[in-house]
Coordinates of C-alpha atoms and ligand atoms in Angstrom, one line a residue:
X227 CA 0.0 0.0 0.0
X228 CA 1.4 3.5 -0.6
X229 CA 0.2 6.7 0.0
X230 CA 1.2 10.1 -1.0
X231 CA 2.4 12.4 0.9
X232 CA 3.0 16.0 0.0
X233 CA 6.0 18.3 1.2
X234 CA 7.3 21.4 1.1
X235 CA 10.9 21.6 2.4
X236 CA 11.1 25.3 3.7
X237 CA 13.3 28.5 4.1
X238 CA 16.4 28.8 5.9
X239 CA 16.9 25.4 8.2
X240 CA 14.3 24.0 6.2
X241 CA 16.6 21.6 4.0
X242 CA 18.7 20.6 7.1
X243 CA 15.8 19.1 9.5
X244 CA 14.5 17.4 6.6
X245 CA 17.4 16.0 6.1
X246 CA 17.6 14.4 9.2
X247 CA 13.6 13.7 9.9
X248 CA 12.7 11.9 6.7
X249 CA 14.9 8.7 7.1
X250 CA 13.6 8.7 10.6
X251 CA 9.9 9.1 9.3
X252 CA 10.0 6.2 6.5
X253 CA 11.9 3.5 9.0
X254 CA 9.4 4.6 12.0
X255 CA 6.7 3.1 8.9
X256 CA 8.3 0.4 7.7
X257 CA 8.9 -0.9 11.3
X258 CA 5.2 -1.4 11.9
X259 CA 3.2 -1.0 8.7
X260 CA 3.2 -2.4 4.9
X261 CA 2.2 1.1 3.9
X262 CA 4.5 3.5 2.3
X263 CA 4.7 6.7 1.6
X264 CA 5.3 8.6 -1.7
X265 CA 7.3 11.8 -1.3
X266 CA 6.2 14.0 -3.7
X267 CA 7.9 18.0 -3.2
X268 CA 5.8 21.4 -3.6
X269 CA 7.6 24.3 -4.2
X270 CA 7.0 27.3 -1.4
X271 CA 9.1 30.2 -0.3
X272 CA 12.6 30.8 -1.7
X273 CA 12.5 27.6 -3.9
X274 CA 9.8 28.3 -5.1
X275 CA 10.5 32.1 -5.5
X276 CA 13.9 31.1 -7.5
X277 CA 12.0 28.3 -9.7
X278 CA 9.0 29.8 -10.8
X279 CA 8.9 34.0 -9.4
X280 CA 6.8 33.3 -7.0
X281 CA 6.9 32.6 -3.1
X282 CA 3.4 30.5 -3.8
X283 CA 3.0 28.7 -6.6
X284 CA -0.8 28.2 -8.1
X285 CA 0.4 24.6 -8.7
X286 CA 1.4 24.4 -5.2
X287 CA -1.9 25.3 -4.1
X288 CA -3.6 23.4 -6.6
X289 CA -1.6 20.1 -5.0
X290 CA -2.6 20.8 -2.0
X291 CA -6.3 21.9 -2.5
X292 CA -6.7 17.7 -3.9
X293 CA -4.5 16.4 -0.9
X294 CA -4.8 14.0 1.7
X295 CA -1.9 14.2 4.1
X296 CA 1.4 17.3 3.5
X297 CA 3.8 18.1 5.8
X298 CA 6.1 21.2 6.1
X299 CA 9.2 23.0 7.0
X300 CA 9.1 26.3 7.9
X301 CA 9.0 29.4 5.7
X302 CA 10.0 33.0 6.0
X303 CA 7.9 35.8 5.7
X304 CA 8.7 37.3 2.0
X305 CA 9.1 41.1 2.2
X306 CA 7.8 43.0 -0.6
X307 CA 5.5 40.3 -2.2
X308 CA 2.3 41.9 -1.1
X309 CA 1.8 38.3 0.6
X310 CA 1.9 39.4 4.2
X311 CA 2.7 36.0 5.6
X312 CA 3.0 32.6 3.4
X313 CA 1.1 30.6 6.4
X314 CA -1.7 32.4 6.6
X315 CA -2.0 32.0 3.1
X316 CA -2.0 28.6 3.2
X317 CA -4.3 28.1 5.9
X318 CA -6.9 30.9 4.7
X319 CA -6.2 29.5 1.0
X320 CA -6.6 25.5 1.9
X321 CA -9.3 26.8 4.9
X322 CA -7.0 24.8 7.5
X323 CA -9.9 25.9 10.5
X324 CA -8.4 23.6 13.2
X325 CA -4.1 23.8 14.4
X326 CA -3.8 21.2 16.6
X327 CA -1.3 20.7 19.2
X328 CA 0.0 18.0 21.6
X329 CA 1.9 19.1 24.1
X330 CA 3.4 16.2 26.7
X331 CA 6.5 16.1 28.2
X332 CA 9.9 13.8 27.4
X333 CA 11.4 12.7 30.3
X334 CA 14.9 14.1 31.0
X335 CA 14.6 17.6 29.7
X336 CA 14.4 20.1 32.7
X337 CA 11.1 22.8 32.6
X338 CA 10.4 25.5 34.4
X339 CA 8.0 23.4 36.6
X340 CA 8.0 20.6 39.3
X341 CA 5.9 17.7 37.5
X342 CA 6.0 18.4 33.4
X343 CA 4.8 15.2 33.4
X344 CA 1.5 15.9 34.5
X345 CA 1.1 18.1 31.0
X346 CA -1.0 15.3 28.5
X347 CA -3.0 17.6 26.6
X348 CA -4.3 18.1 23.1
X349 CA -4.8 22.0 22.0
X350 CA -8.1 22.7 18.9
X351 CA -7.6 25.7 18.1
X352 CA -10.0 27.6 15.5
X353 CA -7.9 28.7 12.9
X354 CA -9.9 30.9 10.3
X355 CA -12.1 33.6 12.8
X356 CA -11.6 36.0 15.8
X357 CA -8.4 37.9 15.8
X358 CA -7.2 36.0 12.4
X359 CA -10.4 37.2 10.9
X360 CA -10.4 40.8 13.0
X361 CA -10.5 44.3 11.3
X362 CA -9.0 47.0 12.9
X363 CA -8.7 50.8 12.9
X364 CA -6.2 53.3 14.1
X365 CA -6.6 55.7 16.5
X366 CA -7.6 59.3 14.9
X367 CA -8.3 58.1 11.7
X368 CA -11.3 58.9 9.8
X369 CA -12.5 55.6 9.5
X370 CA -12.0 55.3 13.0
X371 CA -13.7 58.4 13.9
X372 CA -16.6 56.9 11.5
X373 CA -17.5 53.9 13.3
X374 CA -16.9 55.5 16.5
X375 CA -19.8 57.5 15.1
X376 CA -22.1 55.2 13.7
X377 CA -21.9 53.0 16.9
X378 CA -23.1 56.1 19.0
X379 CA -25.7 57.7 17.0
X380 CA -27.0 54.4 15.1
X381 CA -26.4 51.7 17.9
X382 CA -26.4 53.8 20.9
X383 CA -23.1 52.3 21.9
X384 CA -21.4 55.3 23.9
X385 CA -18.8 54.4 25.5
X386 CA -16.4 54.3 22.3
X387 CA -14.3 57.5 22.4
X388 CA -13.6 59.7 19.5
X389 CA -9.5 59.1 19.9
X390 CA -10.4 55.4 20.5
X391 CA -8.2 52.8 18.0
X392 CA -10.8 50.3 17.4
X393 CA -10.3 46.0 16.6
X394 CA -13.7 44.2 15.3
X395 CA -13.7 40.1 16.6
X396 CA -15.8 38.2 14.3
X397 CA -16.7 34.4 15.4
X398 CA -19.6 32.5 14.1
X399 CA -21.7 29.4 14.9
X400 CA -20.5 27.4 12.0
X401 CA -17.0 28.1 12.1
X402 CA -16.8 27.5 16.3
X403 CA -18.9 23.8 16.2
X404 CA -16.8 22.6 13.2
X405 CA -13.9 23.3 15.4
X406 CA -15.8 21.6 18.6
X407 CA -17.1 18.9 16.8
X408 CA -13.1 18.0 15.5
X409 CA -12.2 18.0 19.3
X410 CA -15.1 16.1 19.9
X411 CA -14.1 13.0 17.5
X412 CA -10.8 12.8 18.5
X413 CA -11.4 13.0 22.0
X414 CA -13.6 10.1 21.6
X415 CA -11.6 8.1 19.2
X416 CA -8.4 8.1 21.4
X417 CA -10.3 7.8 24.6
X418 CA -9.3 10.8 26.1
X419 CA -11.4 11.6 29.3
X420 CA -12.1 15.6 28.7
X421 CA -12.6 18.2 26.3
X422 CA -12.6 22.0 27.9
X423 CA -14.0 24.9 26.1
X424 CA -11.2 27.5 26.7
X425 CA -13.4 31.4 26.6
X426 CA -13.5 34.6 28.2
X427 CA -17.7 34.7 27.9
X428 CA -17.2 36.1 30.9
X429 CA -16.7 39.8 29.2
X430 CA -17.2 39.1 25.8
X431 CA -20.5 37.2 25.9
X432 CA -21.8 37.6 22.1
X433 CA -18.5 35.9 20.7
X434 CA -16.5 34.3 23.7
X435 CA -19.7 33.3 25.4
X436 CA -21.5 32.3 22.1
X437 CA -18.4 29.7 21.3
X438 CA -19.4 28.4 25.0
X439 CA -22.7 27.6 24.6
X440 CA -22.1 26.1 21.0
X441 CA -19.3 24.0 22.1
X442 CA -22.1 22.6 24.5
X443 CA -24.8 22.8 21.8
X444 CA -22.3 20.3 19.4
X445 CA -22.3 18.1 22.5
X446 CA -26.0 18.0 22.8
X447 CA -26.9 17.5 19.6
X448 CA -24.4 15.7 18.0
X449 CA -23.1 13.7 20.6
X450 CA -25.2 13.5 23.2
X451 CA -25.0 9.4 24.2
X452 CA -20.7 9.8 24.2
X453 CA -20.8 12.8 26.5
X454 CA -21.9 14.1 29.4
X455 CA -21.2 17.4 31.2
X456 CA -18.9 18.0 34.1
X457 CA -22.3 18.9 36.7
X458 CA -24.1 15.3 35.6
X459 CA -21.2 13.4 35.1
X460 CA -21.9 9.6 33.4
X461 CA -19.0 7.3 34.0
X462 CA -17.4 6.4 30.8
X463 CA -18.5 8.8 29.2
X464 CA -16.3 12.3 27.6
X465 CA -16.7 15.4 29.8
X466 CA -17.3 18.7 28.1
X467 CA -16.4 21.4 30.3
X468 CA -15.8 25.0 30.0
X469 CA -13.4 27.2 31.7
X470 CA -12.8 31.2 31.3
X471 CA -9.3 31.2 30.0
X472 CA -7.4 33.4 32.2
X473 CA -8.5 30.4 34.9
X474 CA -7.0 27.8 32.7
X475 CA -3.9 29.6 32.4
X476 CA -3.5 28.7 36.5
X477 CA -5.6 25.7 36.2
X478 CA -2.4 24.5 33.5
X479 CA -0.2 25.2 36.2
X480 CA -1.8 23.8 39.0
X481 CA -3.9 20.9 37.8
X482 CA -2.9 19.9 34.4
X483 CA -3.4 16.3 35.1
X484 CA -7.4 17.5 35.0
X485 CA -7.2 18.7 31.2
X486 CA -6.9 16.7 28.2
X487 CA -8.3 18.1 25.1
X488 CA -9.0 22.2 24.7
X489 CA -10.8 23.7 22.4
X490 CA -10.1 27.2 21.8
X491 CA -11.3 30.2 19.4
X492 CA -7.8 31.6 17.6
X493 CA -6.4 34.1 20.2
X494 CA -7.1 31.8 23.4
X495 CA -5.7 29.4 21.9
X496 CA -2.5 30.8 20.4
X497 CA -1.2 32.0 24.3
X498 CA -1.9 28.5 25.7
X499 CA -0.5 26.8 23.0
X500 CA 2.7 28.6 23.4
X501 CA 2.7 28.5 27.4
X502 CA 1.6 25.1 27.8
X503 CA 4.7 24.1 25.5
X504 CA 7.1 26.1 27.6
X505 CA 5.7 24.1 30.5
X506 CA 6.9 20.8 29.1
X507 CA 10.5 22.1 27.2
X508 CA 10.2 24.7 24.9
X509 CA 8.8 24.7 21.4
X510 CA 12.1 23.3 19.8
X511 CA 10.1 19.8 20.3
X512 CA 6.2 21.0 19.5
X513 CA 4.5 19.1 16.6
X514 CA 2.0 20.5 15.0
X515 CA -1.1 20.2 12.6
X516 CA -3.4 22.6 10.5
X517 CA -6.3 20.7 9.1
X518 CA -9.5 21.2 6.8
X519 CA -12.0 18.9 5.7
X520 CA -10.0 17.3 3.5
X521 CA -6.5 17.9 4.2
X522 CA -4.1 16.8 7.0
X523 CA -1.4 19.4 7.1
X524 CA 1.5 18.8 9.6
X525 CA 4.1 21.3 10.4
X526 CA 7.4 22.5 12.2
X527 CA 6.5 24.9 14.4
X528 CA 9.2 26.9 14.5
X529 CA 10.4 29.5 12.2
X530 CA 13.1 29.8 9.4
X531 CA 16.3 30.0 12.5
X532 CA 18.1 32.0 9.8
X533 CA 21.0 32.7 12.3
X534 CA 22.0 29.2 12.7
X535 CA 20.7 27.6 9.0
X536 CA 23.4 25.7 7.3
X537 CA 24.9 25.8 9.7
X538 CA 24.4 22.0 11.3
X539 CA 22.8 23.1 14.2
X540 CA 19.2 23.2 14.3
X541 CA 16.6 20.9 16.3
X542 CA 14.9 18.5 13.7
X543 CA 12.8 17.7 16.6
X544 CA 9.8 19.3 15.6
X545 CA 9.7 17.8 12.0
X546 CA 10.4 14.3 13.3
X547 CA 7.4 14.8 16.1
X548 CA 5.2 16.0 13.1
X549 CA 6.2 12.8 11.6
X550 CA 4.3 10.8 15.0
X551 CA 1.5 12.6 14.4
X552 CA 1.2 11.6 10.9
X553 CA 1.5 7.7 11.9
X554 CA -1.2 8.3 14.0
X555 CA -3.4 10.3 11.7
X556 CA -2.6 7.2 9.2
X557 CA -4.0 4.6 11.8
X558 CA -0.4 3.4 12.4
X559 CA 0.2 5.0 16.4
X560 CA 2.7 1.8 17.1
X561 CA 4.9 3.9 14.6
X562 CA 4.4 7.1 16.5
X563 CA 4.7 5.4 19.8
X564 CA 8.2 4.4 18.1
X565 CA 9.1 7.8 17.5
X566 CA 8.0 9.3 20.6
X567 CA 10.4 6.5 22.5
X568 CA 13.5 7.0 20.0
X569 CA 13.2 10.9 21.1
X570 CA 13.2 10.2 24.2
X571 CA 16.0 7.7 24.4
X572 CA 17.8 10.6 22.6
X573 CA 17.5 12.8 25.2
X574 CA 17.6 10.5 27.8
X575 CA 21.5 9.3 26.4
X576 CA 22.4 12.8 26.9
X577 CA 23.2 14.2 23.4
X578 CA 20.8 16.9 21.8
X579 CA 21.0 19.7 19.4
X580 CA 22.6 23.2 21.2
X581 CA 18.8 24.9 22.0
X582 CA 18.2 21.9 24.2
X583 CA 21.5 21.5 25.9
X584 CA 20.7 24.2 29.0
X585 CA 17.4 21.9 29.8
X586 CA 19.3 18.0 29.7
X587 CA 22.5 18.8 32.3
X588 CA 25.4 17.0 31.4
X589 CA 24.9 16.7 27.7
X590 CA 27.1 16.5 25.1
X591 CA 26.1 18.8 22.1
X592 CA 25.6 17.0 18.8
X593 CA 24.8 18.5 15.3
X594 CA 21.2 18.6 13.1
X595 CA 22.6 15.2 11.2
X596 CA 23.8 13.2 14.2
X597 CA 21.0 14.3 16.5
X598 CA 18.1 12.7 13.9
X599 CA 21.1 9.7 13.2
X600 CA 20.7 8.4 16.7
X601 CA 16.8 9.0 16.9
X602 CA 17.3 6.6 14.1
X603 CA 19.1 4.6 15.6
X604 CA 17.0 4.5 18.6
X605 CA 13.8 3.2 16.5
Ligands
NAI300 P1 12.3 31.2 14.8 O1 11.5 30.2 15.3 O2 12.9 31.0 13.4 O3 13.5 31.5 15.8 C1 13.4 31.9 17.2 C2 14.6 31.3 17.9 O4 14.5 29.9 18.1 C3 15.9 31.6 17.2 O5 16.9 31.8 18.2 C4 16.2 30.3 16.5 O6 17.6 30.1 16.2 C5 15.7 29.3 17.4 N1 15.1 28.1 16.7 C6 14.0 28.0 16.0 N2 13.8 26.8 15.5 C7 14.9 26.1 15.9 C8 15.3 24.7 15.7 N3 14.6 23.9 15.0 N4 16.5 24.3 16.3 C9 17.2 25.2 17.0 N5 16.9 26.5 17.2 C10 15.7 26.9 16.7 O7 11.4 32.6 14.8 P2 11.7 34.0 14.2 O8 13.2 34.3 14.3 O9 10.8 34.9 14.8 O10 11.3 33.9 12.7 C11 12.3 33.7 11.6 C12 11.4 33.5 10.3 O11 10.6 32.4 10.4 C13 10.5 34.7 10.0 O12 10.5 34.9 8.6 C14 9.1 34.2 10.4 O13 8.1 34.8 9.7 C15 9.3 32.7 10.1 N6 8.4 31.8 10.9 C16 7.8 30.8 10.3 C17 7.0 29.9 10.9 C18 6.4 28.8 10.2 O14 6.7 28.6 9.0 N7 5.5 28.0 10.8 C19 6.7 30.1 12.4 C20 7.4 31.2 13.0 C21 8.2 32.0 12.3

């Protein structure tokens, strides 16, 4: 069996990690699986800009928009294109609503808490609305000045004032329950116990509050013999659960063995993703995925490094995690299980790439090549 898998190798440290994670990906496979996969390169970002004049190629796009499964390297932000970031293109181009992001922690690399291992969560967060859909206006403008206008003598909203700058949040019902009802299903296909709507509906009750109360109604109505709520619990069943998010910033902290999958609209969920992977080790070692209806679309989740590309030095970690969450997403989780372990073994035989050095005492630095050789070796 093969399958084809599409990628794009990336600016900067791009060609280096790749170098190291693909070997890694394919033996990971073949070690538990008759399926194989079939590489087949898009060009995006400089490649692409030196092959064809163009940081985004139509027939990248075009690939894409008929794909299963892609994974990616990093890319710079082109200055000068008039595209203002080549991700956001991609996800607003290939309507990528969900990132998703696991965050756990591998033993042997020191955090800046007690019990990292207590971190086991999943992050959904809505990709396509709020803040990455938001307008805004600067202060003192005349367009500013305009709404600030309209909302007081047409809406009788008052409390805007004339100097204010002013940001419009736009969420809807459809885009929040397709995110909700992606969390749900994989909650309930890998067993996980929990799923917590991250909000602050606490102020913001007409957006915030709204993607609440349809994260409940997806429950409800589309789910309603597989979950239960955290006031009527039902043994076995999931728990859907809501908590304002400046509470599950502490809550992360100080109970994180009580979360398990989030749900977040796009802003929530952009702090916690980034704070919950401090909590475990730093982002050099966070997978993650952007996916639409159709397309699985893993990436590095780290930028371009351009200080340290070519140089043999960069963290392939990332790309190689990305790679355990594509076994999984191909129904082959023995082969991510295998990945996860060989990272581990890595770090816990003491030699890792420079950025994780200060958090594994005692190690022995090692370059981008050797650093994914013995996660090889360690499959
Ligand atoms: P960055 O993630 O490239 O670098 C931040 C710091 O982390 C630097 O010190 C860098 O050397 C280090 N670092 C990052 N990845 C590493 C790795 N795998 N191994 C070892 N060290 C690593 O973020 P920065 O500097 O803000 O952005 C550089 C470029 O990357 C920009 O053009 C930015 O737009 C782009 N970018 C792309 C992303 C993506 O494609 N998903 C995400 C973030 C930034």
């Amino acid at each position: 069996m093969r399958k084809t898998l599409y990628w794009i190798e990336g600016d900067g440290i791009g060609p280096e990690i790749w170098r190291a994670a693909r070997p890694v990906i394919d033996a990971a496979l073949a070690a538990e699986s008759d399926l194989r996969l079939d590489w087949r390169e898009l060009l995006a970002g400089e490649k692409a800009r030196a092959a064809e004049g163009t940081p985004l190629p139509e027939s990248t796009l075009a690939a894409l928009r008929g794909a299963e499964i892609a994974i990616k390297g990093p890319l710079g932000t082109p200055v000068g294109t008039g595209i203002r970031s080549l991700n956001v293109a991609l996800r607003q181009g290939l309507d990528l609503y969900a990132c998703i992001r696991p965050v756990r922690h591998f033993e042997g690399l020191e955090t800046p808490v007690k019990h990292p291992e207590r971190v086991d969560m999943v992050i959904f967060r809505e990709n396509t609305e709020d803040v990455y859909a938001g307008v805004e206006f600067a202060a003192n403008t005349p367009e500013a000045r305009k709404l600030a206008e309209f909302l007081r003598d047409s809406l009788g909203v008052t409390r805007i004032a004339d100097d204010a700058a002013i940001g419009i949040k736009p969420m809807t019902e459809s885009g929040s329950k397709r995110l909700v009802r992606r969390a749900l299903r994989y909650a309930l296909d890998t067993g996980r116990p929990s799923l917590t709507l991250v909000h602050k509906g606490n102020i913001m009750k007409f957006t915030e509050g709204a993607f609440r109360q349809w994260g409940y109604d997806v429950a409800a109505e589309e789910f309603a013999d597989l979950t239960c709520t955290e006031k009527d619990a039902v043994p076995g069943r999931l728990v859907v659960k809501d908590r304002i998010a400046d509470a599950m910033f502490q809550e992360a902290l100080l109970r994180p063995e009580a979360y398990s999958v989030l749900a977040t609209p796009n802003l929530n969920g952009d702090y916690i993703s980034d704070a919950l992977a401090a909590q475990v080790g730093g982002l050099g070692l966070a997978p993650g995925v952007n996916m639409s209806d159709s397309l699985a679309f893993f990436e590095a989740t780290h930028g371009t490094a351009p200080a340290i590309a070519g140089k043999d030095r960069a963290n392939p970690g990332s790309l190689i995690l990305c790679g355990a969450m594509l076994m999984e997403h191909l129904g082959v989780p023995a082969a991510a299980k295998r990945i996860r372990a060989a990272v581990e073994k890595a770090i816990a035989g003491k030699a890792v790439t420079e950025d994780l050095a200060a958090q594994v005492p005692g190690s022995r630095v090692v370059g981008c090549r050797e650093f994914g050789e013995i996660i090889g070796e360690n499959l």
